[in-house]
């Protein structure tokens, strides 16, 4: 990554993404996290040097941020005008009120033997076009027989391929006649 002082860092109880691109932001970040000496460290004196010494820079900043809880870190950096965001797991995002309020949560309906699930919708909406309901992707082998039939295989040939383990089909689906 070529961006100086912009990366994902571990906190005491999670992860955050921090961006301090310009010199003033870098110096403010160092002060804010209680490591003003990093601002004067010759390895990190310029953006170019911070990129060249990225592993050491990330380790030094990371050591300071690891002492903080995620919420504490976000509040501290935000209060000091440092760009920061929480890195959340998929489960956390789907459970988050902010994400649900955005209309981006989609409930995929059951499809054959595939159970329904909660997932992410498209990150955009077309004007005057409501989001459509979706369903779970078909299970592995859900359409094997139909595809083979369209390719010209007989029911007997399809059954033989299945018995020999050449193809997989959902157990609940019969070989089409």
CSV table of N, CA and C in Angstrom, one decimal:
chain,number,residue,atom,x,y,z
A,1,UNK,N,0.9,-1.2,0.0
A,1,UNK,CA,0.0,0.0,0.0
A,1,UNK,C,0.9,1.2,0.0
A,2,UNK,N,0.6,2.2,-0.9
A,2,UNK,CA,1.5,3.3,-1.0
A,2,UNK,C,1.0,4.5,-0.2
A,3,UNK,N,-0.1,4.4,0.5
A,3,UNK,CA,-0.6,5.5,1.3
A,3,UNK,C,0.1,5.5,2.7
A,4,UNK,N,0.7,6.6,3.1
A,4,UNK,CA,1.3,6.6,4.4
A,4,UNK,C,0.3,6.7,5.5
A,5,UNK,N,0.6,6.1,6.6
A,5,UNK,CA,-0.2,6.1,7.8
A,5,UNK,C,-1.7,5.9,7.5
A,6,UNK,N,-2.0,5.0,6.6
A,6,UNK,CA,-3.4,4.7,6.3
A,6,UNK,C,-3.5,3.1,6.3
A,7,UNK,N,-4.1,2.6,7.3
A,7,UNK,CA,-4.2,1.1,7.4
A,7,UNK,C,-5.2,0.7,8.4
A,8,UNK,N,-5.3,-0.6,8.5
A,8,UNK,CA,-6.1,-1.2,9.5
A,8,UNK,C,-5.3,-1.6,10.7
A,9,UNK,N,-5.8,-1.2,11.9
A,9,UNK,CA,-5.0,-1.5,13.2
A,9,UNK,C,-5.9,-2.2,14.2
A,10,UNK,N,-5.3,-3.0,15.0
A,10,UNK,CA,-6.0,-3.7,16.0
A,10,UNK,C,-6.2,-2.8,17.2
A,11,UNK,N,-7.3,-2.9,17.8
A,11,UNK,CA,-7.5,-2.2,19.1
A,11,UNK,C,-7.6,-3.3,20.2
A,12,UNK,N,-7.9,-2.9,21.4
A,12,UNK,CA,-8.0,-3.9,22.5
A,12,UNK,C,-9.1,-4.9,22.2
A,13,UNK,N,-10.2,-4.5,21.5
A,13,UNK,CA,-11.3,-5.4,21.4
A,13,UNK,C,-11.9,-5.4,19.9
A,14,UNK,N,-11.1,-5.0,19.0
A,14,UNK,CA,-11.5,-5.0,17.6
A,14,UNK,C,-10.5,-4.4,16.6
A,15,UNK,N,-11.0,-3.8,15.6
A,15,UNK,CA,-10.1,-3.2,14.6
A,15,UNK,C,-10.7,-1.9,14.1
A,16,UNK,N,-9.8,-1.0,13.7
A,16,UNK,CA,-10.2,0.3,13.1
A,16,UNK,C,-9.3,0.5,11.9
A,17,UNK,N,-9.8,1.4,11.0
A,17,UNK,CA,-9.1,1.8,9.9
A,17,UNK,C,-8.8,3.3,10.1
A,18,UNK,N,-7.5,3.7,10.0
A,18,UNK,CA,-7.1,5.0,10.3
A,18,UNK,C,-6.4,5.6,9.1
A,19,UNK,N,-6.7,6.9,8.8
A,19,UNK,CA,-6.0,7.5,7.6
A,19,UNK,C,-5.4,8.9,8.1
A,20,UNK,N,-4.1,9.0,8.0
A,20,UNK,CA,-3.5,10.3,8.3
A,20,UNK,C,-2.5,10.6,7.2
A,21,UNK,N,-3.1,11.1,6.0
A,21,UNK,CA,-2.3,11.2,4.8
A,21,UNK,C,-1.3,12.4,4.8
A,22,UNK,N,-1.7,13.5,5.3
A,22,UNK,CA,-0.9,14.7,5.2
A,22,UNK,C,-0.1,14.9,6.4
A,23,UNK,N,1.0,15.7,6.3
A,23,UNK,CA,2.0,15.8,7.5
A,23,UNK,C,1.2,16.3,8.7
A,24,UNK,N,0.4,17.3,8.6
A,24,UNK,CA,-0.3,17.8,9.8
A,24,UNK,C,-1.2,16.7,10.4
A,25,UNK,N,-1.8,15.9,9.6
A,25,UNK,CA,-2.6,14.8,10.2
A,25,UNK,C,-1.7,13.8,10.9
A,26,UNK,N,-0.6,13.5,10.3
A,26,UNK,CA,0.4,12.5,10.9
A,26,UNK,C,0.8,13.0,12.3
A,27,UNK,N,1.2,14.3,12.3
A,27,UNK,CA,1.7,14.9,13.6
A,27,UNK,C,0.6,14.9,14.6
A,28,UNK,N,-0.7,15.2,14.2
A,28,UNK,CA,-1.8,15.2,15.1
A,28,UNK,C,-2.1,13.8,15.6
A,29,UNK,N,-2.0,12.8,14.7
A,29,UNK,CA,-2.2,11.4,15.1
A,29,UNK,C,-1.2,11.0,16.2
A,30,UNK,N,0.1,11.3,16.0
A,30,UNK,CA,1.1,11.0,16.9
A,30,UNK,C,0.8,11.6,18.3
A,31,UNK,N,0.4,12.9,18.3
A,31,UNK,CA,0.1,13.5,19.6
A,31,UNK,C,-1.1,12.9,20.2
A,32,UNK,N,-2.1,12.7,19.4
A,32,UNK,CA,-3.4,12.1,19.9
A,32,UNK,C,-3.3,10.8,20.6
A,33,UNK,N,-2.4,9.9,20.0
A,33,UNK,CA,-2.3,8.6,20.5
A,33,UNK,C,-1.3,8.5,21.6
A,34,UNK,N,-0.7,9.6,22.0
A,34,UNK,CA,0.2,9.6,23.1
A,34,UNK,C,1.6,9.2,22.8
A,35,UNK,N,2.0,9.4,21.5
A,35,UNK,CA,3.3,9.1,21.0
A,35,UNK,C,3.9,10.2,20.2
A,36,UNK,N,4.0,11.4,20.8
A,36,UNK,CA,4.5,12.6,20.0
A,36,UNK,C,5.9,12.3,19.4
A,37,UNK,N,6.7,11.5,20.1
A,37,UNK,CA,8.0,11.2,19.6
A,37,UNK,C,8.0,10.6,18.2
A,38,UNK,N,6.9,9.9,17.8
A,38,UNK,CA,6.9,9.4,16.4
A,38,UNK,C,6.9,10.5,15.4
A,39,UNK,N,6.3,11.6,15.7
A,39,UNK,CA,6.3,12.8,14.8
A,39,UNK,C,7.7,13.3,14.5
A,40,UNK,N,8.6,13.1,15.5
A,40,UNK,CA,10.0,13.5,15.2
A,40,UNK,C,10.9,12.4,14.9
A,41,UNK,N,10.4,11.2,14.7
A,41,UNK,CA,11.3,10.1,14.4
A,41,UNK,C,11.7,10.3,12.9
A,42,UNK,N,13.0,10.3,12.7
A,42,UNK,CA,13.5,10.5,11.3
A,42,UNK,C,13.0,9.4,10.3
A,43,UNK,N,12.6,8.3,10.7
A,43,UNK,CA,12.1,7.2,9.8
A,43,UNK,C,10.7,7.6,9.3
A,44,UNK,N,10.1,8.5,10.0
A,44,UNK,CA,8.7,8.9,9.6
A,44,UNK,C,8.5,10.4,9.3
A,45,UNK,N,9.6,11.0,9.0
A,45,UNK,CA,9.7,12.5,8.8
A,45,UNK,C,8.8,13.0,7.7
A,46,UNK,N,8.7,12.2,6.6
A,46,UNK,CA,7.9,12.6,5.4
A,46,UNK,C,7.0,11.4,5.0
A,47,UNK,N,6.0,11.8,4.2
A,47,UNK,CA,5.2,10.7,3.7
A,47,UNK,C,6.0,9.6,3.0
A,48,UNK,N,7.0,10.0,2.2
A,48,UNK,CA,7.8,9.1,1.5
A,48,UNK,C,8.5,8.1,2.4
A,49,UNK,N,9.0,8.7,3.5
A,49,UNK,CA,9.7,7.9,4.5
A,49,UNK,C,8.8,7.0,5.3
A,50,UNK,N,7.6,7.5,5.5
A,50,UNK,CA,6.6,6.6,6.2
A,50,UNK,C,6.2,5.4,5.4
A,51,UNK,N,6.1,5.7,4.1
A,51,UNK,CA,5.8,4.5,3.1
A,51,UNK,C,7.0,3.6,3.1
A,52,UNK,N,8.2,4.1,3.0
A,52,UNK,CA,9.4,3.3,3.0
A,52,UNK,C,9.6,2.5,4.3
A,53,UNK,N,9.2,3.1,5.4
A,53,UNK,CA,9.3,2.4,6.7
A,53,UNK,C,8.0,2.0,7.2
A,54,UNK,N,7.1,1.6,6.3
A,54,UNK,CA,5.7,1.3,6.7
A,54,UNK,C,5.6,0.2,7.8
A,55,UNK,N,6.3,-0.9,7.8
A,55,UNK,CA,6.2,-1.9,8.8
A,55,UNK,C,6.5,-1.3,10.2
A,56,UNK,N,7.6,-0.6,10.3
A,56,UNK,CA,7.9,0.0,11.6
A,56,UNK,C,6.9,1.1,12.0
A,57,UNK,N,6.4,1.9,11.1
A,57,UNK,CA,5.4,2.9,11.4
A,57,UNK,C,4.1,2.2,11.8
A,58,UNK,N,3.7,1.1,11.1
A,58,UNK,CA,2.5,0.4,11.5
A,58,UNK,C,2.6,-0.2,12.9
A,59,UNK,N,3.8,-0.8,13.2
A,59,UNK,CA,4.0,-1.4,14.5
A,59,UNK,C,3.9,-0.4,15.6
A,60,UNK,N,4.6,0.8,15.4
A,60,UNK,CA,4.6,1.9,16.4
A,60,UNK,C,3.2,2.4,16.6
A,61,UNK,N,2.5,2.7,15.6
A,61,UNK,CA,1.1,3.2,15.8
A,61,UNK,C,0.2,2.2,16.3
A,62,UNK,N,0.4,0.9,15.8
A,62,UNK,CA,-0.4,-0.2,16.3
A,62,UNK,C,-0.3,-0.5,17.8
A,63,UNK,N,0.9,-0.3,18.3
A,63,UNK,CA,1.2,-0.5,19.7
A,63,UNK,C,0.4,0.4,20.5
A,64,UNK,N,0.3,1.7,20.1
A,64,UNK,CA,-0.5,2.7,20.8
A,64,UNK,C,-2.0,2.4,20.7
A,65,UNK,N,-2.5,2.1,19.5
A,65,UNK,CA,-3.9,1.9,19.4
A,65,UNK,C,-4.4,0.6,20.0
A,66,UNK,N,-3.5,-0.4,20.2
A,66,UNK,CA,-3.9,-1.7,20.8
A,66,UNK,C,-4.2,-1.5,22.3
A,67,UNK,N,-3.8,-0.4,22.9
A,67,UNK,CA,-4.1,-0.1,24.3
A,67,UNK,C,-5.5,0.4,24.5
A,68,UNK,N,-6.2,0.8,23.4
A,68,UNK,CA,-7.5,1.4,23.5
A,68,UNK,C,-8.6,0.5,23.0
A,69,UNK,N,-9.8,0.6,23.6
A,69,UNK,CA,-10.9,-0.1,23.1
A,69,UNK,C,-11.3,0.5,21.8
A,70,UNK,N,-12.1,-0.2,21.0
A,70,UNK,CA,-12.5,0.3,19.6
A,70,UNK,C,-13.3,1.6,19.8
A,71,UNK,N,-14.3,1.6,20.6
A,71,UNK,CA,-15.1,2.8,20.8
A,71,UNK,C,-14.3,4.0,21.3
A,72,UNK,N,-13.4,3.7,22.2
A,72,UNK,CA,-12.6,4.7,22.8
A,72,UNK,C,-11.7,5.3,21.7
A,73,UNK,N,-11.1,4.4,20.9
A,73,UNK,CA,-10.2,4.8,19.8
A,73,UNK,C,-10.9,5.7,18.8
A,74,UNK,N,-12.1,5.3,18.4
A,74,UNK,CA,-12.9,6.1,17.4
A,74,UNK,C,-13.3,7.4,18.0
A,75,UNK,N,-13.7,7.5,19.2
A,75,UNK,CA,-14.1,8.8,19.8
A,75,UNK,C,-12.9,9.7,19.9
A,76,UNK,N,-11.7,9.1,20.4
A,76,UNK,CA,-10.5,10.0,20.5
A,76,UNK,C,-10.0,10.5,19.2
A,77,UNK,N,-9.9,9.7,18.2
A,77,UNK,CA,-9.4,10.1,16.9
A,77,UNK,C,-10.4,11.1,16.2
A,78,UNK,N,-11.7,10.8,16.3
A,78,UNK,CA,-12.7,11.6,15.7
A,78,UNK,C,-12.7,13.0,16.4
A,79,UNK,N,-12.6,13.0,17.7
A,79,UNK,CA,-12.6,14.3,18.4
A,79,UNK,C,-11.3,15.1,18.0
A,80,UNK,N,-10.3,14.5,17.5
A,80,UNK,CA,-9.1,15.2,17.1
A,80,UNK,C,-8.9,15.3,15.6
A,81,UNK,N,-10.0,15.1,14.9
A,81,UNK,CA,-10.1,15.2,13.4
A,81,UNK,C,-9.1,14.3,12.7
A,82,UNK,N,-9.0,13.1,13.1
A,82,UNK,CA,-8.3,12.1,12.4
A,82,UNK,C,-9.3,11.1,11.8
A,83,UNK,N,-9.2,10.8,10.5
A,83,UNK,CA,-10.1,10.0,9.8
A,83,UNK,C,-10.0,8.5,10.4
A,84,UNK,N,-11.1,8.0,10.9
A,84,UNK,CA,-11.1,6.7,11.5
A,84,UNK,C,-12.5,6.0,11.3
A,85,UNK,N,-12.5,4.7,11.2
A,85,UNK,CA,-13.7,4.0,11.1
A,85,UNK,C,-13.5,2.6,11.7
A,86,UNK,N,-14.6,2.1,12.2
A,86,UNK,CA,-14.6,0.7,12.8
A,86,UNK,C,-14.6,-0.3,11.7
A,87,UNK,N,-13.8,-1.3,11.8
A,87,UNK,CA,-13.8,-2.5,10.9
A,87,UNK,C,-14.7,-3.5,11.5
A,88,UNK,N,-15.8,-3.8,10.9
A,88,UNK,CA,-16.8,-4.7,11.5
A,88,UNK,C,-16.8,-6.0,10.7
A,89,UNK,N,-17.2,-7.1,11.4
A,89,UNK,CA,-17.4,-8.4,10.7
A,89,UNK,C,-18.7,-8.3,9.9
A,90,UNK,N,-18.9,-9.3,9.0
A,90,UNK,CA,-20.1,-9.4,8.3
A,90,UNK,C,-21.3,-9.5,9.3
A,91,UNK,N,-21.2,-10.3,10.3
A,91,UNK,CA,-22.3,-10.5,11.2
A,91,UNK,C,-22.6,-9.2,11.9
A,92,UNK,N,-21.5,-8.4,12.3
A,92,UNK,CA,-21.8,-7.1,13.0
A,92,UNK,C,-22.4,-6.1,12.1
A,93,UNK,N,-22.0,-6.1,10.8
A,93,UNK,CA,-22.6,-5.2,9.8
A,93,UNK,C,-24.1,-5.5,9.7
A,94,UNK,N,-24.4,-6.8,9.4
A,94,UNK,CA,-25.8,-7.2,9.2
A,94,UNK,C,-26.7,-6.9,10.4
A,95,UNK,N,-26.1,-7.0,11.6
A,95,UNK,CA,-26.8,-6.7,12.8
A,95,UNK,C,-26.9,-5.2,13.2
A,96,UNK,N,-26.1,-4.4,12.5
A,96,UNK,CA,-26.0,-3.0,12.9
A,96,UNK,C,-27.3,-2.2,12.4
A,97,UNK,N,-27.8,-1.4,13.4
A,97,UNK,CA,-29.0,-0.6,13.1
A,97,UNK,C,-28.7,0.3,11.9
A,98,UNK,N,-27.5,0.9,11.8
A,98,UNK,CA,-27.2,1.9,10.8
A,98,UNK,C,-27.3,1.2,9.4
A,99,UNK,N,-26.8,0.0,9.3
A,99,UNK,CA,-26.8,-0.7,8.0
A,99,UNK,C,-28.3,-1.1,7.7
A,100,UNK,N,-29.0,-1.6,8.7
A,100,UNK,CA,-30.4,-2.0,8.4
A,100,UNK,C,-31.2,-0.8,8.0
A,101,UNK,N,-31.0,0.3,8.6
A,101,UNK,CA,-31.7,1.5,8.2
A,101,UNK,C,-31.5,2.0,6.8
A,102,UNK,N,-30.3,1.6,6.3
A,102,UNK,CA,-29.9,2.0,4.9
A,102,UNK,C,-30.7,1.2,3.8
A,103,UNK,N,-31.4,0.1,4.3
A,103,UNK,CA,-32.2,-0.7,3.3
A,103,UNK,C,-31.3,-1.6,2.5
A,104,UNK,N,-30.1,-1.8,3.0
A,104,UNK,CA,-29.1,-2.7,2.3
A,104,UNK,C,-29.2,-4.1,2.8
A,105,UNK,N,-30.0,-4.5,3.8
A,105,UNK,CA,-30.1,-5.8,4.3
A,105,UNK,C,-31.1,-6.5,3.4
A,106,UNK,N,-30.8,-7.7,2.9
A,106,UNK,CA,-31.7,-8.4,2.0
A,106,UNK,C,-31.9,-9.8,2.7
A,107,UNK,N,-33.1,-10.2,2.7
A,107,UNK,CA,-33.5,-11.5,3.2
A,107,UNK,C,-33.7,-12.4,2.0
A,108,UNK,N,-32.7,-13.4,1.8
A,108,UNK,CA,-32.8,-14.3,0.7
A,108,UNK,C,-33.7,-15.5,1.1
A,109,UNK,N,-34.8,-15.7,0.3
A,109,UNK,CA,-35.7,-16.8,0.6
A,109,UNK,C,-35.1,-18.1,0.3
A,110,UNK,N,-35.7,-19.2,0.9
A,110,UNK,CA,-35.3,-20.6,0.7
A,110,UNK,C,-35.5,-20.9,-0.8
A,111,UNK,N,-34.5,-21.7,-1.3
A,111,UNK,CA,-34.5,-22.1,-2.7
A,111,UNK,C,-34.2,-23.6,-2.8
A,112,UNK,N,-35.3,-24.4,-3.0
A,112,UNK,CA,-35.0,-25.8,-3.0
A,112,UNK,C,-34.6,-26.3,-1.6
A,113,UNK,N,-33.4,-27.0,-1.6
A,113,UNK,CA,-32.9,-27.4,-0.3
A,113,UNK,C,-32.0,-26.4,0.4
A,114,UNK,N,-31.8,-25.2,-0.3
A,114,UNK,CA,-30.9,-24.2,0.3
A,114,UNK,C,-31.8,-23.3,1.2
A,115,UNK,N,-31.4,-23.2,2.4
A,115,UNK,CA,-32.1,-22.4,3.4
A,115,UNK,C,-31.9,-20.9,3.0
A,116,UNK,N,-32.9,-20.1,3.4
A,116,UNK,CA,-32.8,-18.7,3.2
A,116,UNK,C,-31.7,-18.1,4.2
A,117,UNK,N,-31.3,-16.9,4.0
A,117,UNK,CA,-30.3,-16.2,4.8
A,117,UNK,C,-30.4,-14.7,4.6
A,118,UNK,N,-29.7,-14.0,5.5
A,118,UNK,CA,-29.6,-12.6,5.5
A,118,UNK,C,-28.3,-12.2,4.8
A,119,UNK,N,-28.3,-11.3,3.9
A,119,UNK,CA,-27.1,-10.9,3.1
A,119,UNK,C,-27.2,-9.4,2.8
A,120,UNK,N,-26.2,-8.9,2.1
A,120,UNK,CA,-26.0,-7.6,1.7
A,120,UNK,C,-26.7,-7.3,0.3
A,121,UNK,N,-27.4,-6.2,0.2
A,121,UNK,CA,-28.0,-5.9,-1.1
A,121,UNK,C,-27.0,-5.1,-1.9
A,122,UNK,N,-27.4,-4.6,-3.0
A,122,UNK,CA,-26.5,-3.8,-3.8
A,122,UNK,C,-26.3,-2.5,-3.1
A,123,UNK,N,-25.1,-1.9,-3.2
A,123,UNK,CA,-24.7,-0.7,-2.5
A,123,UNK,C,-25.3,0.6,-3.2
A,124,UNK,N,-26.2,0.4,-4.1
A,124,UNK,CA,-26.9,1.5,-4.8
A,124,UNK,C,-28.3,1.2,-5.1
A,125,UNK,N,-29.1,2.2,-5.3
A,125,UNK,CA,-30.5,2.0,-5.7
A,125,UNK,C,-30.7,2.8,-7.0
A,126,UNK,N,-31.5,2.2,-7.9
A,126,UNK,CA,-31.9,3.0,-9.1
A,126,UNK,C,-33.1,3.8,-8.8
A,127,UNK,N,-33.2,5.0,-9.2
A,127,UNK,CA,-34.3,5.9,-8.9
A,127,UNK,C,-35.6,5.3,-9.3
A,128,UNK,N,-36.5,5.4,-8.4
A,128,UNK,CA,-37.9,4.8,-8.6
A,128,UNK,C,-38.0,3.4,-8.9
A,129,UNK,N,-36.9,2.6,-8.6
A,129,UNK,CA,-36.9,1.2,-8.8
A,129,UNK,C,-36.8,0.5,-7.4
A,130,UNK,N,-37.9,-0.1,-6.9
A,130,UNK,CA,-37.8,-0.7,-5.6
A,130,UNK,C,-36.8,-1.9,-5.6
A,131,UNK,N,-36.2,-2.2,-4.5
A,131,UNK,CA,-35.4,-3.4,-4.4
A,131,UNK,C,-36.2,-4.6,-4.5
A,132,UNK,N,-35.8,-5.6,-5.2
A,132,UNK,CA,-36.6,-6.8,-5.4
A,132,UNK,C,-36.1,-7.9,-4.4
A,133,UNK,N,-37.1,-8.7,-4.1
A,133,UNK,CA,-36.8,-9.8,-3.2
A,133,UNK,C,-35.9,-10.8,-3.9
A,134,UNK,N,-35.1,-11.5,-3.2
A,134,UNK,CA,-34.2,-12.5,-3.8
A,134,UNK,C,-34.4,-13.8,-3.1
A,135,UNK,N,-33.7,-14.8,-3.6
A,135,UNK,CA,-33.7,-16.1,-2.9
A,135,UNK,C,-32.3,-16.7,-2.9
A,136,UNK,N,-32.1,-17.7,-2.0
A,136,UNK,CA,-30.8,-18.3,-1.9
A,136,UNK,C,-30.4,-18.9,-3.2
A,137,UNK,N,-29.1,-18.9,-3.4
A,137,UNK,CA,-28.6,-19.6,-4.6
A,137,UNK,C,-28.9,-21.1,-4.6
A,138,UNK,N,-29.1,-21.7,-5.8
A,138,UNK,CA,-29.4,-23.1,-5.8
A,138,UNK,C,-28.3,-23.9,-5.2
A,139,UNK,N,-28.7,-25.0,-4.6
A,139,UNK,CA,-27.6,-25.9,-4.1
A,139,UNK,C,-26.8,-26.5,-5.1
A,140,UNK,N,-25.6,-27.0,-4.7
A,140,UNK,CA,-24.7,-27.7,-5.7
A,140,UNK,C,-25.4,-28.9,-6.3
A,141,UNK,N,-25.4,-28.8,-7.6
A,141,UNK,CA,-26.1,-29.9,-8.4
A,141,UNK,C,-27.6,-29.8,-8.5
A,142,UNK,N,-28.1,-28.7,-8.2
A,142,UNK,CA,-29.6,-28.5,-8.2
A,142,UNK,C,-30.1,-28.6,-9.6
A,143,UNK,N,-29.4,-28.2,-10.6
A,143,UNK,CA,-29.9,-28.2,-12.0
A,143,UNK,C,-29.1,-29.1,-12.9
A,144,UNK,N,-28.3,-30.0,-12.3
A,144,UNK,CA,-27.5,-30.9,-13.1
A,144,UNK,C,-28.3,-31.7,-14.1
A,145,UNK,N,-29.4,-32.3,-13.7
A,145,UNK,CA,-30.2,-33.2,-14.6
A,145,UNK,C,-30.8,-32.4,-15.7
A,146,UNK,N,-31.3,-31.2,-15.4
A,146,UNK,CA,-31.9,-30.3,-16.5
A,146,UNK,C,-30.8,-29.9,-17.5
A,147,UNK,N,-29.6,-29.6,-17.0
A,147,UNK,CA,-28.6,-29.2,-18.0
A,147,UNK,C,-28.1,-30.4,-18.8
A,148,UNK,N,-28.0,-31.5,-18.2
A,148,UNK,CA,-27.6,-32.7,-19.0
A,148,UNK,C,-28.7,-33.1,-20.0
A,149,UNK,N,-29.9,-33.0,-19.6
A,149,UNK,CA,-31.1,-33.3,-20.5
A,149,UNK,C,-31.0,-32.3,-21.7
A,150,UNK,N,-30.8,-31.0,-21.4
A,150,UNK,CA,-30.7,-30.1,-22.5
A,150,UNK,C,-29.5,-30.4,-23.5
A,151,UNK,N,-28.4,-31.0,-22.9
A,151,UNK,CA,-27.3,-31.3,-23.7
A,151,UNK,C,-27.5,-32.6,-24.5
A,152,UNK,N,-28.6,-33.3,-24.3
A,152,UNK,CA,-28.9,-34.5,-25.1
A,152,UNK,C,-28.8,-35.8,-24.4
A,153,UNK,N,-28.5,-35.8,-23.1
A,153,UNK,CA,-28.4,-37.0,-22.3
A,153,UNK,C,-29.7,-37.6,-22.0
A,154,UNK,N,-29.9,-38.9,-22.1
A,154,UNK,CA,-31.1,-39.6,-21.7
A,154,UNK,C,-31.2,-39.7,-20.2
A,155,UNK,N,-32.4,-40.1,-19.7
A,155,UNK,CA,-32.6,-40.3,-18.3
A,155,UNK,C,-31.7,-41.4,-17.8
A,156,UNK,N,-31.5,-42.4,-18.6
A,156,UNK,CA,-30.7,-43.6,-18.2
A,156,UNK,C,-29.2,-43.1,-18.1
A,157,UNK,N,-28.8,-42.3,-19.1
A,157,UNK,CA,-27.4,-41.9,-19.0
A,157,UNK,C,-27.1,-41.0,-17.8
A,158,UNK,N,-28.1,-40.1,-17.6
A,158,UNK,CA,-27.9,-39.2,-16.4
A,158,UNK,C,-27.9,-40.0,-15.1
A,159,UNK,N,-28.8,-41.0,-15.0
A,159,UNK,CA,-28.8,-41.8,-13.8
A,159,UNK,C,-27.5,-42.6,-13.6
A,160,UNK,N,-26.9,-43.1,-14.8
A,160,UNK,CA,-25.6,-43.8,-14.7
A,160,UNK,C,-24.5,-42.8,-14.3
A,161,UNK,N,-24.5,-41.6,-14.8
A,161,UNK,CA,-23.4,-40.6,-14.4
A,161,UNK,C,-23.5,-40.3,-13.0
A,162,UNK,N,-24.7,-40.2,-12.5
A,162,UNK,CA,-24.9,-40.0,-11.0
A,162,UNK,C,-24.5,-41.1,-10.2
A,163,UNK,N,-24.8,-42.3,-10.6
A,163,UNK,CA,-24.4,-43.5,-9.8
A,163,UNK,C,-22.9,-43.7,-9.8
A,164,UNK,N,-22.3,-43.3,-10.9
A,164,UNK,CA,-20.8,-43.5,-11.0
A,164,UNK,C,-20.1,-42.3,-10.3
A,165,UNK,N,-20.8,-41.4,-9.8
A,165,UNK,CA,-20.2,-40.2,-9.1
A,165,UNK,C,-19.6,-39.2,-10.0
A,166,UNK,N,-19.9,-39.3,-11.3
A,166,UNK,CA,-19.4,-38.3,-12.3
A,166,UNK,C,-20.1,-36.9,-12.1
A,167,UNK,N,-21.4,-36.9,-11.8
A,167,UNK,CA,-22.1,-35.7,-11.5
A,167,UNK,C,-22.8,-35.8,-10.2
A,168,UNK,N,-23.1,-34.6,-9.7
A,168,UNK,CA,-23.8,-34.6,-8.4
A,168,UNK,C,-25.2,-33.9,-8.6
A,169,UNK,N,-26.2,-34.5,-8.0
A,169,UNK,CA,-27.5,-33.9,-8.0
A,169,UNK,C,-28.1,-33.9,-6.6
A,170,UNK,N,-28.9,-32.9,-6.4
A,170,UNK,CA,-29.6,-32.8,-5.1
A,170,UNK,C,-30.4,-34.1,-4.9
A,171,UNK,N,-30.3,-34.7,-3.8
A,171,UNK,CA,-31.0,-36.0,-3.5
A,171,UNK,C,-32.5,-35.8,-3.7
A,172,UNK,N,-33.1,-34.6,-3.5
A,172,UNK,CA,-34.5,-34.5,-3.6
A,172,UNK,C,-35.0,-34.3,-5.0
A,173,UNK,N,-34.1,-34.2,-6.0
A,173,UNK,CA,-34.5,-34.0,-7.4
A,173,UNK,C,-34.4,-35.3,-8.1
A,174,UNK,N,-35.4,-35.6,-8.8
A,174,UNK,CA,-35.5,-36.8,-9.6
A,174,UNK,C,-34.9,-36.5,-11.0
A,175,UNK,N,-34.4,-37.6,-11.6
A,175,UNK,CA,-33.9,-37.4,-13.0
A,175,UNK,C,-35.1,-37.2,-13.9
A,176,UNK,N,-35.1,-36.1,-14.7
A,176,UNK,CA,-36.3,-35.8,-15.5
A,176,UNK,C,-36.4,-36.8,-16.6
A,177,UNK,N,-37.7,-37.1,-17.0
A,177,UNK,CA,-38.0,-38.0,-18.0
A,177,UNK,C,-37.8,-37.5,-19.4
